[in-house]
Structure formats: C-alpha cells, structure tokens
PDB file of C-alpha atoms in Angstrom:
ATOM      1  CA  MET A1094      26.179   0.803  65.832  1.00  0.00           C
ATOM      2  CA  ALA A1095      22.755   2.209  64.976  1.00  0.00           C
ATOM      3  CA  ARG A1096      21.396   1.776  61.476  1.00  0.00           C
ATOM      4  CA  SER A1097      21.259   5.544  61.176  1.00  0.00           C
ATOM      5  CA  GLU A1098      25.069   5.500  61.379  1.00  0.00           C
ATOM      6  CA  ILE A1099      25.257   3.696  58.025  1.00  0.00           C
ATOM      7  CA  GLN A1100      25.137   5.602  54.757  1.00  0.00           C
ATOM      8  CA  GLY A1101      23.511   4.328  51.607  1.00  0.00           C
ATOM      9  CA  VAL A1102      25.228   4.432  48.228  1.00  0.00           C
ATOM     10  CA  ILE A1103      23.734   3.705  44.803  1.00  0.00           C
ATOM     11  CA  LEU A1104      25.842   3.559  41.632  1.00  0.00           C
ATOM     12  CA  ALA A1105      23.722   5.050  38.842  1.00  0.00           C
ATOM     13  CA  ALA A1106      26.198   6.496  36.338  1.00  0.00           C
ATOM     14  CA  GLY A1107      26.243   3.905  33.553  1.00  0.00           C
ATOM     15  CA  LYS A1108      25.183   4.628  29.972  1.00  0.00           C
ATOM     16  CA  GLY A1109      23.054   1.512  29.523  1.00  0.00           C
ATOM     17  CA  THR A1110      24.253   0.875  25.969  1.00  0.00           C
ATOM     18  CA  ARG A1111      22.566  -2.532  25.668  1.00  0.00           C
ATOM     19  CA  ILE A1112      19.149  -1.239  26.719  1.00  0.00           C
ATOM     20  CA  GLN A1113      18.959   1.377  23.994  1.00  0.00           C
ATOM     21  CA  PRO A1114      16.863   3.038  22.673  1.00  0.00           C
ATOM     22  CA  PHE A1115      15.299   3.563  26.097  1.00  0.00           C
ATOM     23  CA  SER A1116      18.512   4.728  27.784  1.00  0.00           C
ATOM     24  CA  GLN A1117      19.119   7.391  25.133  1.00  0.00           C
ATOM     25  CA  GLN A1118      16.607   9.733  26.757  1.00  0.00           C
ATOM     26  CA  THR A1119      16.388   8.291  30.278  1.00  0.00           C
ATOM     27  CA  PRO A1120      19.132   7.117  32.678  1.00  0.00           C
ATOM     28  CA  LYS A1121      18.857   3.347  33.020  1.00  0.00           C
ATOM     29  CA  PRO A1122      18.203   3.447  36.800  1.00  0.00           C
ATOM     30  CA  MET A1123      15.259   5.793  36.119  1.00  0.00           C
ATOM     31  CA  LEU A1124      13.492   3.329  33.823  1.00  0.00           C
ATOM     32  CA  PRO A1125      10.198   2.254  35.392  1.00  0.00           C
ATOM     33  CA  ILE A1126       9.410  -0.928  37.259  1.00  0.00           C
ATOM     34  CA  LEU A1127       5.613  -0.780  37.490  1.00  0.00           C
ATOM     35  CA  ASP A1128       4.779   2.711  38.769  1.00  0.00           C
ATOM     36  CA  ARG A1129       8.198   4.012  39.827  1.00  0.00           C
ATOM     37  CA  PRO A1130      11.830   4.008  38.705  1.00  0.00           C
ATOM     38  CA  LEU A1131      14.207   1.208  39.671  1.00  0.00           C
ATOM     39  CA  LEU A1132      16.252   3.767  41.612  1.00  0.00           C
ATOM     40  CA  VAL A1133      13.265   4.601  43.812  1.00  0.00           C
ATOM     41  CA  TRP A1134      12.749   0.914  44.644  1.00  0.00           C
ATOM     42  CA  GLN A1135      16.351   0.830  45.901  1.00  0.00           C
ATOM     43  CA  ILE A1136      15.973   4.038  47.914  1.00  0.00           C
ATOM     44  CA  GLU A1137      12.834   2.623  49.531  1.00  0.00           C
ATOM     45  CA  ALA A1138      14.686  -0.585  50.458  1.00  0.00           C
ATOM     46  CA  MET A1139      17.367   1.473  52.219  1.00  0.00           C
ATOM     47  CA  ARG A1140      14.776   3.623  53.968  1.00  0.00           C
ATOM     48  CA  GLU A1141      13.062   0.504  55.314  1.00  0.00           C
ATOM     49  CA  LEU A1142      16.386  -0.420  56.940  1.00  0.00           C
ATOM     50  CA  GLY A1143      16.520   2.959  58.665  1.00  0.00           C
ATOM     51  CA  ILE A1144      19.137   4.366  56.280  1.00  0.00           C
ATOM     52  CA  ARG A1145      18.264   7.975  55.517  1.00  0.00           C
ATOM     53  CA  ASP A1146      21.557   9.488  54.258  1.00  0.00           C
ATOM     54  CA  ILE A1147      22.036   8.260  50.683  1.00  0.00           C
ATOM     55  CA  VAL A1148      24.652   9.221  48.079  1.00  0.00           C
ATOM     56  CA  ILE A1149      23.960   8.549  44.400  1.00  0.00           C
ATOM     57  CA  VAL A1150      26.782   8.358  41.856  1.00  0.00           C
ATOM     58  CA  ILE A1151      25.516   9.910  38.624  1.00  0.00           C
ATOM     59  CA  GLY A1152      26.911  10.193  35.111  1.00  0.00           C
ATOM     60  CA  HIS A1153      24.945   9.674  31.892  1.00  0.00           C
ATOM     61  CA  LEU A1154      21.928  12.037  31.954  1.00  0.00           C
ATOM     62  CA  GLY A1155      22.549  12.493  35.660  1.00  0.00           C
ATOM     63  CA  HIS A1156      20.760  15.838  35.686  1.00  0.00           C
ATOM     64  CA  GLN A1157      17.504  13.952  35.130  1.00  0.00           C
ATOM     65  CA  ILE A1158      18.060  11.972  38.331  1.00  0.00           C
ATOM     66  CA  VAL A1159      18.777  15.138  40.299  1.00  0.00           C
ATOM     67  CA  SER A1160      15.736  16.871  38.801  1.00  0.00           C
ATOM     68  CA  ALA A1161      13.411  13.948  39.540  1.00  0.00           C
ATOM     69  CA  LEU A1162      14.580  13.062  43.051  1.00  0.00           C
ATOM     70  CA  GLY A1163      16.005  16.342  44.343  1.00  0.00           C
ATOM     71  CA  ASP A1164      17.073  16.272  47.972  1.00  0.00           C
ATOM     72  CA  GLY A1165      15.033  13.133  48.662  1.00  0.00           C
ATOM     73  CA  ALA A1166      12.589  14.787  51.061  1.00  0.00           C
ATOM     74  CA  LYS A1167       9.563  13.444  49.178  1.00  0.00           C
ATOM     75  CA  LEU A1168      10.934   9.929  49.648  1.00  0.00           C
ATOM     76  CA  GLY A1169      11.698  10.417  53.328  1.00  0.00           C
ATOM     77  CA  VAL A1170      15.482  10.419  52.888  1.00  0.00           C
ATOM     78  CA  SER A1171      18.344  12.862  52.360  1.00  0.00           C
ATOM     79  CA  LEU A1172      19.969  12.535  48.934  1.00  0.00           C
ATOM     80  CA  SER A1173      23.281  13.911  47.720  1.00  0.00           C
ATOM     81  CA  TYR A1174      25.071  13.327  44.444  1.00  0.00           C
ATOM     82  CA  VAL A1175      28.594  12.578  43.225  1.00  0.00           C
ATOM     83  CA  GLU A1176      29.537  12.686  39.536  1.00  0.00           C
ATOM     84  CA  GLN A1177      31.516  10.021  37.695  1.00  0.00           C
ATOM     85  CA  ASP A1178      32.784  11.661  34.509  1.00  0.00           C
ATOM     86  CA  THR A1179      34.270   8.564  32.870  1.00  0.00           C
ATOM     87  CA  MET A1180      33.026   4.990  33.100  1.00  0.00           C
ATOM     88  CA  LEU A1181      36.034   2.939  34.203  1.00  0.00           C
ATOM     89  CA  GLY A1182      34.416   0.227  36.272  1.00  0.00           C
ATOM     90  CA  ILE A1183      32.681  -0.225  39.603  1.00  0.00           C
ATOM     91  CA  ALA A1184      35.787   0.364  41.717  1.00  0.00           C
ATOM     92  CA  HIS A1185      36.351   3.634  39.856  1.00  0.00           C
ATOM     93  CA  ALA A1186      32.783   4.670  40.702  1.00  0.00           C
ATOM     94  CA  VAL A1187      33.339   3.776  44.358  1.00  0.00           C
ATOM     95  CA  ARG A1188      36.531   5.839  44.420  1.00  0.00           C
ATOM     96  CA  GLN A1189      34.527   8.950  43.512  1.00  0.00           C
ATOM     97  CA  LEU A1190      32.587   8.488  46.760  1.00  0.00           C
ATOM     98  CA  GLU A1191      35.476   8.912  49.173  1.00  0.00           C
ATOM     99  CA  PRO A1192      34.977  12.663  49.824  1.00  0.00           C
ATOM    100  CA  ALA A1193      31.253  12.103  50.470  1.00  0.00           C
ATOM    101  CA  VAL A1194      31.332   8.962  52.640  1.00  0.00           C
ATOM    102  CA  ASP A1195      32.758   9.014  56.156  1.00  0.00           C
ATOM    103  CA  ARG A1196      31.199   5.932  57.767  1.00  0.00           C
ATOM    104  CA  PRO A1197      30.181   2.365  56.875  1.00  0.00           C
ATOM    105  CA  PHE A1198      28.000   2.248  53.773  1.00  0.00           C
ATOM    106  CA  LEU A1199      25.523  -0.091  52.113  1.00  0.00           C
ATOM    107  CA  LEU A1200      26.170  -0.174  48.362  1.00  0.00           C
ATOM    108  CA  PHE A1201      23.632  -1.069  45.654  1.00  0.00           C
ATOM    109  CA  LEU A1202      24.444  -1.393  41.977  1.00  0.00           C
ATOM    110  CA  GLY A1203      21.802   0.801  40.376  1.00  0.00           C
ATOM    111  CA  ASP A1204      20.873  -1.497  37.491  1.00  0.00           C
ATOM    112  CA  ILE A1205      19.789  -4.533  39.521  1.00  0.00           C
ATOM    113  CA  PHE A1206      16.357  -5.225  41.003  1.00  0.00           C
ATOM    114  CA  PHE A1207      16.808  -7.123  44.261  1.00  0.00           C
ATOM    115  CA  GLU A1208      14.318  -9.368  46.014  1.00  0.00           C
ATOM    116  CA  THR A1209      15.744 -10.044  49.451  1.00  0.00           C
ATOM    117  CA  ARG A1210      14.920 -11.791  52.676  1.00  0.00           C
ATOM    118  CA  ASN A1211      16.039 -10.219  55.947  1.00  0.00           C
ATOM    119  CA  LEU A1212      18.310  -7.668  54.312  1.00  0.00           C
ATOM    120  CA  GLY A1213      18.911  -6.234  57.768  1.00  0.00           C
ATOM    121  CA  SER A1214      20.953  -9.325  58.639  1.00  0.00           C
ATOM    122  CA  MET A1215      23.797  -7.798  56.608  1.00  0.00           C
ATOM    123  CA  LEU A1216      23.898  -5.010  59.172  1.00  0.00           C
ATOM    124  CA  GLU A1217      23.821  -7.521  62.022  1.00  0.00           C
ATOM    125  CA  LEU A1218      26.752  -9.454  60.552  1.00  0.00           C
ATOM    126  CA  PHE A1219      28.683  -6.228  60.128  1.00  0.00           C
ATOM    127  CA  ARG A1220      28.431  -5.566  63.871  1.00  0.00           C
ATOM    128  CA  ARG A1221      30.390  -8.720  64.713  1.00  0.00           C
ATOM    129  CA  ASP A1222      33.957  -8.367  65.962  1.00  0.00           C
ATOM    130  CA  GLY A1223      36.519  -8.473  63.183  1.00  0.00           C
ATOM    131  CA  VAL A1224      34.001  -7.854  60.387  1.00  0.00           C
ATOM    132  CA  HIS A1225      34.697  -4.956  58.014  1.00  0.00           C
ATOM    133  CA  GLY A1226      32.643  -5.993  54.995  1.00  0.00           C
ATOM    134  CA  VAL A1227      29.613  -8.091  54.051  1.00  0.00           C
ATOM    135  CA  LEU A1228      28.881  -9.375  50.536  1.00  0.00           C
ATOM    136  CA  ALA A1229      25.341 -10.359  49.540  1.00  0.00           C
ATOM    137  CA  VAL A1230      25.371 -13.762  47.841  1.00  0.00           C
ATOM    138  CA  LYS A1231      22.923 -16.400  46.707  1.00  0.00           C
ATOM    139  CA  ARG A1232      23.123 -20.096  45.980  1.00  0.00           C
ATOM    140  CA  GLU A1233      23.186 -20.347  42.202  1.00  0.00           C
ATOM    141  CA  PRO A1234      22.751 -23.739  40.499  1.00  0.00           C
ATOM    142  CA  SER A1235      23.680 -22.341  37.069  1.00  0.00           C
ATOM    143  CA  LYS A1236      27.429 -22.199  36.502  1.00  0.00           C
ATOM    144  CA  GLU A1237      26.801 -19.959  33.510  1.00  0.00           C
ATOM    145  CA  ALA A1238      25.109 -17.383  35.743  1.00  0.00           C
ATOM    146  CA  ILE A1239      28.105 -17.462  38.091  1.00  0.00           C
ATOM    147  CA  ARG A1240      30.504 -17.037  35.153  1.00  0.00           C
ATOM    148  CA  ARG A1241      28.744 -13.774  34.298  1.00  0.00           C
ATOM    149  CA  ASN A1242      29.223 -12.418  37.827  1.00  0.00           C
ATOM    150  CA  PHE A1243      31.621 -13.355  40.609  1.00  0.00           C
ATOM    151  CA  THR A1244      31.949 -16.089  43.170  1.00  0.00           C
ATOM    152  CA  VAL A1245      33.578 -16.389  46.581  1.00  0.00           C
ATOM    153  CA  ASP A1246      35.653 -19.015  48.372  1.00  0.00           C
ATOM    154  CA  LEU A1247      35.294 -19.253  52.152  1.00  0.00           C
ATOM    155  CA  ASP A1248      37.802 -20.241  54.813  1.00  0.00           C
ATOM    156  CA  GLU A1249      37.143 -22.652  57.672  1.00  0.00           C
ATOM    157  CA  ARG A1250      35.623 -19.830  59.756  1.00  0.00           C
ATOM    158  CA  GLY A1251      33.125 -18.885  57.060  1.00  0.00           C
ATOM    159  CA  PHE A1252      34.939 -15.675  56.109  1.00  0.00           C
ATOM    160  CA  VAL A1253      35.586 -14.821  52.460  1.00  0.00           C
ATOM    161  CA  LYS A1254      39.165 -15.677  51.528  1.00  0.00           C
ATOM    162  CA  ARG A1255      38.956 -15.211  47.762  1.00  0.00           C
ATOM    163  CA  VAL A1256      36.764 -13.285  45.332  1.00  0.00           C
ATOM    164  CA  ILE A1257      36.843 -14.412  41.693  1.00  0.00           C
ATOM    165  CA  GLU A1258      35.446 -12.198  38.926  1.00  0.00           C
ATOM    166  CA  LYS A1259      33.781 -14.108  36.070  1.00  0.00           C
ATOM    167  CA  PRO A1260      35.335 -17.490  36.952  1.00  0.00           C
ATOM    168  CA  ARG A1261      35.807 -19.941  34.088  1.00  0.00           C
ATOM    169  CA  GLU A1262      35.199 -22.903  36.387  1.00  0.00           C
ATOM    170  CA  PRO A1263      33.324 -21.856  39.548  1.00  0.00           C
ATOM    171  CA  ARG A1264      34.443 -23.854  42.570  1.00  0.00           C
ATOM    172  CA  THR A1265      31.398 -22.977  44.682  1.00  0.00           C
ATOM    173  CA  ASP A1266      27.738 -22.199  44.020  1.00  0.00           C
ATOM    174  CA  LEU A1267      27.893 -18.857  45.859  1.00  0.00           C
ATOM    175  CA  LYS A1268      27.253 -16.041  43.390  1.00  0.00           C
ATOM    176  CA  GLY A1269      27.870 -12.401  44.235  1.00  0.00           C
ATOM    177  CA  CYS A1270      24.853 -10.168  43.764  1.00  0.00           C
ATOM    178  CA  GLY A1271      25.937  -6.523  43.494  1.00  0.00           C
ATOM    179  CA  LEU A1272      24.964  -5.596  47.039  1.00  0.00           C
ATOM    180  CA  TYR A1273      27.684  -4.797  49.598  1.00  0.00           C
ATOM    181  CA  LEU A1274      28.314  -3.328  53.046  1.00  0.00           C
ATOM    182  CA  PHE A1275      31.767  -1.844  53.666  1.00  0.00           C
ATOM    183  CA  HIS A1276      33.815  -0.105  56.328  1.00  0.00           C
ATOM    184  CA  PRO A1277      35.312   3.088  54.811  1.00  0.00           C
ATOM    185  CA  ALA A1278      38.741   1.425  54.993  1.00  0.00           C
ATOM    186  CA  ILE A1279      37.737  -0.126  51.645  1.00  0.00           C
ATOM    187  CA  PHE A1280      38.723   3.172  50.011  1.00  0.00           C
ATOM    188  CA  ASP A1281      42.402   2.454  50.643  1.00  0.00           C
ATOM    189  CA  ALA A1282      42.044  -0.858  48.787  1.00  0.00           C
ATOM    190  CA  VAL A1283      40.136   0.883  45.991  1.00  0.00           C
ATOM    191  CA  ARG A1284      42.942   3.420  45.554  1.00  0.00           C
ATOM    192  CA  ARG A1285      45.433   0.566  45.201  1.00  0.00           C
ATOM    193  CA  THR A1286      43.359  -1.347  42.636  1.00  0.00           C
ATOM    194  CA  PRO A1287      45.007  -1.579  39.182  1.00  0.00           C
ATOM    195  CA  ARG A1288      43.170  -1.664  35.885  1.00  0.00           C
ATOM    196  CA  THR A1289      42.448  -5.200  34.756  1.00  0.00           C
ATOM    197  CA  ALA A1290      43.447  -6.772  31.477  1.00  0.00           C
ATOM    198  CA  LEU A1291      40.043  -8.496  31.415  1.00  0.00           C
ATOM    199  CA  ARG A1292      37.951  -5.384  30.709  1.00  0.00           C
ATOM    200  CA  ASP A1293      40.436  -2.496  31.069  1.00  0.00           C
ATOM    201  CA  GLU A1294      38.465  -1.312  34.090  1.00  0.00           C
ATOM    202  CA  TYR A1295      38.897  -1.047  37.833  1.00  0.00           C
ATOM    203  CA  GLU A1296      37.071  -4.088  39.226  1.00  0.00           C
ATOM    204  CA  LEU A1297      35.514  -3.913  42.676  1.00  0.00           C
ATOM    205  CA  THR A1298      36.218  -7.615  43.137  1.00  0.00           C
ATOM    206  CA  ASP A1299      39.947  -6.815  42.901  1.00  0.00           C
ATOM    207  CA  SER A1300      39.489  -4.121  45.545  1.00  0.00           C
ATOM    208  CA  ILE A1301      37.722  -6.582  47.833  1.00  0.00           C
ATOM    209  CA  GLN A1302      40.540  -9.110  47.398  1.00  0.00           C
ATOM    210  CA  ILE A1303      43.113  -6.453  48.314  1.00  0.00           C
ATOM    211  CA  PHE A1304      40.945  -5.520  51.307  1.00  0.00           C
ATOM    212  CA  ILE A1305      40.934  -9.152  52.484  1.00  0.00           C
ATOM    213  CA  GLU A1306      44.682  -9.527  51.978  1.00  0.00           C
ATOM    214  CA  TYR A1307      45.221  -6.452  54.165  1.00  0.00           C
ATOM    215  CA  GLY A1308      43.612  -8.453  56.968  1.00  0.00           C
ATOM    216  CA  TYR A1309      40.079  -7.053  56.939  1.00  0.00           C
ATOM    217  CA  GLY A1310      37.317  -9.550  57.646  1.00  0.00           C
ATOM    218  CA  VAL A1311      34.595 -10.023  55.026  1.00  0.00           C
ATOM    219  CA  LEU A1312      31.543 -12.255  55.482  1.00  0.00           C
ATOM    220  CA  PRO A1313      28.984 -13.541  52.971  1.00  0.00           C
ATOM    221  CA  ALA A1314      25.273 -13.019  53.598  1.00  0.00           C
ATOM    222  CA  GLU A1315      22.694 -15.196  51.849  1.00  0.00           C
ATOM    223  CA  VAL A1316      20.004 -12.527  51.740  1.00  0.00           C
ATOM    224  CA  VAL A1317      19.185 -12.387  48.016  1.00  0.00           C
ATOM    225  CA  GLU A1318      16.352 -14.465  46.598  1.00  0.00           C
ATOM    226  CA  ARG A1319      16.418 -12.915  43.123  1.00  0.00           C
ATOM    227  CA  ASP A1320      18.730 -10.395  41.487  1.00  0.00           C
ATOM    228  CA  LEU A1321      17.356  -9.288  38.159  1.00  0.00           C
ATOM    229  CA  ASN A1322      19.742  -7.283  35.983  1.00  0.00           C
ATOM    230  CA  LEU A1323      18.345  -4.477  33.865  1.00  0.00           C
ATOM    231  CA  SER A1324      20.590  -4.840  30.813  1.00  0.00           C
ATOM    232  CA  THR A1325      18.379  -5.172  27.710  1.00  0.00           C
ATOM    233  CA  PRO A1326      14.861  -4.195  26.586  1.00  0.00           C
ATOM    234  CA  SER A1327      13.755  -7.775  27.260  1.00  0.00           C
ATOM    235  CA  ASP A1328      15.030  -7.421  30.836  1.00  0.00           C
ATOM    236  CA  LEU A1329      12.958  -4.258  31.262  1.00  0.00           C
ATOM    237  CA  LEU A1330       9.807  -5.981  30.044  1.00  0.00           C
ATOM    238  CA  ASP A1331      10.390  -9.218  31.962  1.00  0.00           C
ATOM    239  CA  LEU A1332      11.138  -7.361  35.181  1.00  0.00           C
ATOM    240  CA  ASN A1333       7.888  -5.417  34.912  1.00  0.00           C
ATOM    241  CA  LEU A1334       5.929  -8.598  34.183  1.00  0.00           C
ATOM    242  CA  HIS A1335       7.574 -10.415  37.090  1.00  0.00           C
ATOM    243  CA  VAL A1336       6.812  -7.684  39.621  1.00  0.00           C
ATOM    244  CA  LEU A1337       3.278  -7.310  38.214  1.00  0.00           C
ATOM    245  CA  ALA A1338       2.613 -11.033  38.703  1.00  0.00           C
ATOM    246  CA  LYS A1339       4.148 -11.005  42.165  1.00  0.00           C
ATOM    247  CA  ALA A1340       1.798  -8.151  43.087  1.00  0.00           C
ATOM    248  CA  GLY A1341      -1.134 -10.304  41.955  1.00  0.00           C
ATOM    249  CA  ARG A1342      -2.206  -7.828  39.283  1.00  0.00           C
ATOM    250  CA  GLN A1343      -3.556  -8.626  35.836  1.00  0.00           C
ATOM    251  CA  ASN A1344      -2.716  -5.138  34.570  1.00  0.00           C
ATOM    252  CA  LEU A1345      -1.469  -1.854  35.993  1.00  0.00           C
ATOM    253  CA  VAL A1346      -2.921   1.196  34.251  1.00  0.00           C
ATOM    254  CA  ASP A1347      -2.049   4.666  35.504  1.00  0.00           C
ATOM    255  CA  ALA A1348      -5.042   6.861  36.309  1.00  0.00           C
ATOM    256  CA  ALA A1349      -3.689   9.444  33.871  1.00  0.00           C
ATOM    257  CA  ALA A1350      -3.616   6.965  30.968  1.00  0.00           C
ATOM    258  CA  SER A1351      -6.503   6.612  28.510  1.00  0.00           C
ATOM    259  CA  VAL A1352      -7.621   3.083  27.641  1.00  0.00           C
ATOM    260  CA  ASP A1353     -10.750   2.625  25.532  1.00  0.00           C
ATOM    261  CA  PRO A1354     -13.237   0.144  27.046  1.00  0.00           C
ATOM    262  CA  LEU A1355     -13.113  -1.837  23.783  1.00  0.00           C
ATOM    263  CA  ALA A1356      -9.343  -2.366  24.029  1.00  0.00           C
ATOM    264  CA  ARG A1357      -8.189  -5.704  25.454  1.00  0.00           C
ATOM    265  CA  LEU A1358      -5.191  -5.833  27.797  1.00  0.00           C
ATOM    266  CA  SER A1359      -3.570  -8.819  29.466  1.00  0.00           C
ATOM    267  CA  ARG A1360      -0.455  -8.599  31.668  1.00  0.00           C
ATOM    268  CA  CYS A1361       0.266  -4.995  30.727  1.00  0.00           C
ATOM    269  CA  VAL A1362       1.740  -1.935  32.430  1.00  0.00           C
ATOM    270  CA  VAL A1363       0.475   1.371  31.026  1.00  0.00           C
ATOM    271  CA  HIS A1364       1.955   4.686  32.127  1.00  0.00           C
ATOM    272  CA  ALA A1365       0.504   8.172  32.492  1.00  0.00           C
ATOM    273  CA  GLY A1366      -0.108   9.968  29.212  1.00  0.00           C
ATOM    274  CA  ALA A1367      -0.438   6.793  27.147  1.00  0.00           C
ATOM    275  CA  ARG A1368      -3.515   6.280  24.973  1.00  0.00           C
ATOM    276  CA  ILE A1369      -4.857   2.935  23.760  1.00  0.00           C
ATOM    277  CA  ASP A1370      -7.727   3.017  21.271  1.00  0.00           C
ATOM    278  CA  ALA A1371     -10.678   0.693  20.681  1.00  0.00           C
ATOM    279  CA  GLY A1372      -9.886  -2.668  19.099  1.00  0.00           C
ATOM    280  CA  VAL A1373      -6.261  -2.779  20.246  1.00  0.00           C
ATOM    281  CA  GLU A1374      -5.159  -6.081  21.819  1.00  0.00           C
ATOM    282  CA  LEU A1375      -2.070  -6.118  24.028  1.00  0.00           C
ATOM    283  CA  ASP A1376      -0.497  -9.099  25.777  1.00  0.00           C
ATOM    284  CA  ALA A1377       2.546  -8.748  28.043  1.00  0.00           C
ATOM    285  CA  CYS A1378       3.338  -5.189  26.987  1.00  0.00           C
ATOM    286  CA  LEU A1379       4.855  -2.104  28.591  1.00  0.00           C
ATOM    287  CA  VAL A1380       3.444   1.208  27.374  1.00  0.00           C
ATOM    288  CA  LEU A1381       5.450   4.244  28.436  1.00  0.00           C
ATOM    289  CA  GLY A1382       4.034   7.742  28.782  1.00  0.00           C
ATOM    290  CA  GLY A1383       3.077   9.769  25.731  1.00  0.00           C
ATOM    291  CA  GLU A1384       2.572   6.832  23.360  1.00  0.00           C
ATOM    292  CA  ARG A1385      -0.647   6.252  21.411  1.00  0.00           C
ATOM    293  CA  ILE A1386      -1.571   2.806  20.091  1.00  0.00           C
ATOM    294  CA  SER A1387      -4.381   3.064  17.580  1.00  0.00           C
ATOM    295  CA  SER A1388      -4.660  -0.443  16.134  1.00  0.00           C
ATOM    296  CA  GLY A1389      -3.360  -3.981  16.005  1.00  0.00           C
ATOM    297  CA  ARG A1390      -2.507  -6.966  18.142  1.00  0.00           C
ATOM    298  CA  HIS A1391       0.786  -6.769  19.999  1.00  0.00           C
ATOM    299  CA  ALA A1392       2.639  -9.132  22.327  1.00  0.00           C
ATOM    300  CA  ARG A1393       5.849  -8.724  24.354  1.00  0.00           C
ATOM    301  CA  THR A1394       6.366  -5.193  23.102  1.00  0.00           C
ATOM    302  CA  ILE A1395       7.609  -2.006  24.732  1.00  0.00           C
ATOM    303  CA  PHE A1396       6.051   1.175  23.399  1.00  0.00           C
ATOM    304  CA  SER A1397       7.494   4.635  23.926  1.00  0.00           C
ATOM    305  CA  PRO A1398       6.913   7.839  21.942  1.00  0.00           C
ATOM    306  CA  GLY A1399       8.022   7.156  18.384  1.00  0.00           C
ATOM    307  CA  GLN A1400       9.544   3.781  19.269  1.00  0.00           C
ATOM    308  CA  GLN A1401       8.325   0.210  19.408  1.00  0.00           C
ATOM    309  CA  VAL A1402      10.583  -2.667  20.487  1.00  0.00           C
ATOM    310  CA  ILE A1403       9.438  -6.271  20.214  1.00  0.00           C
ATOM    311  CA  CYS A1404      11.156  -8.412  22.853  1.00  0.00           C
ATOM    312  CA  LYS A1405      12.075 -12.058  22.464  1.00  0.00           C
TER     313      LYS A1405
END
C-alpha cells in the first residue's frame, strides 16, 4: 500500500474554553507556534509522509480555518472540510468523517504539538498482515500524566488487547498520544460506541476497544518523543518557547513587526503588525499581531490586541 493511498485527518472543531481569551477570536488549532499555526505544523508532518489528501473536522470559528487554508494548494496538499456541529467527544468527531473517508487514515488531534521519531514506521506497521490499526504511544514515567490520557495493555504477541481511558491505577507505562492510524472498518465500531458516564461523550478509546473485540488487530508504535497539549495560555507560551529554543533562536521577530533598537528582548516571539517601543524589556513573551507595547518590563506574558495575560 503506497503512502498516497492513506488519507490524513485532523480534528480541529473544539472550542478551546480553557485557553480563552485567545480562542474567542481564533480557533485553537490556528493559534501560532512560532511563525505558523499549530494546524499547519500538522499538515506539514503529513505532507512529509507523502499524505496529500487531508480532511479537517471544523466547528468553532471553522470558517477562519477554511479562509486561511483554503484548498491546501499553497501547502502542497489537498484539503477538504467536514463540520461537527456539536462537541460530543472524539469518537463523535470521527463519526462525522465517514462520508469523506474511504481508505485507511492517519488521525491527528488538532490541539497537540507532536515531536516524533520515524513517524513513517506507523505506516510500515499498518502494512503487516492482520493489522488494522496503529496507536502512537510513548513511555511515560509519570502516572499522573497517564491518568490524564489513556494507556494500553498488550497481549503476548505485542498487540493491544485493552485500551483504558484515564486509568486510576495505570498498569503499564505506555501512554496514548492522540495520534492514530485506522482501517475504515473503525467506523463500524464508532457507530456502536455508547456515550460514557465519565464525561457524557463518545470516547474514541471505547471505539478502539470495540474494534479490538471484533477481532481487528491493533499495534502500538513508540514514535512520539513529546506530545505537548495546547490547553491553556501557559501551554501556548511554553510551546512557543520550547520550539524557539529547539530551533536555536534567541528571539523570532517577524519582518513586518516594529521593534525599537532600544527595546530589549530575550526569548520572545513577535508577530507581524506588533510594535515594541524604546525602553521596553521583554523576557519569555509572545506578542501577537496588532499589539503595541509602549513601556514597562514584562516576563512570561502573552500580548494580543487589547489583552495581556501573565502566565505562571
């Protein structure tokens, strides 16, 4: 199976309540990581794998995503869109995809920044006989981190036999990472997934368990080095600072921003249209477009037009 025979899917419909005020005007997946939105980072990762046909599930402020990305031609891919009108969980979002997906698909959750190694190995595992799904996992020493996500139990062959959402007492150190590869037969399991008492939503982990119990083979793939959730303003700032440091940059200032030579910046990301006046001192700050900073010393702060959020 050629990589071109796999579709890409990104779930980008959520409201991002915890990252307000920034998600009030911008869909969370369109918030910037350095010089481009998180969603574009994910599209680029799929394109590097040879995946060109990508479906994005949109909801909250979805028209902004369509307006910004269009048909995907500028990114070297073909984009189409499916709407999720109500937010009833990840499995509910996946169910909306069924009319638009007719082949195996690589699924990204649109509010997670992934750093991976050999992501293509998920595709290689999927080609094995008897394999109908691959779950990206990582070894996680923190039980608390696993409790916030899901874990998997493996059988003697190394296949996933059980998927546990938010386990109270994790039995393994394998944490699920919000990155999946599925045969379209998963849609039958999704349709049969009941709402959970835990969050009154349709959980994808329940769908995967049903899928396994139907006899479909699912393998884990340890391809994720870091999975950084974009949930709060502090996450947005920390993610920008992390990627900035990894790129070996002291600052990243857009050419269309105005920074006075007498301003002092350290570990800052400054977007187009921002203005920083003389005497301003910024340390570990994110300055979004259209904001003017005229005075003061600021640390660990996100600036956007009319808003200033100090992060812990």
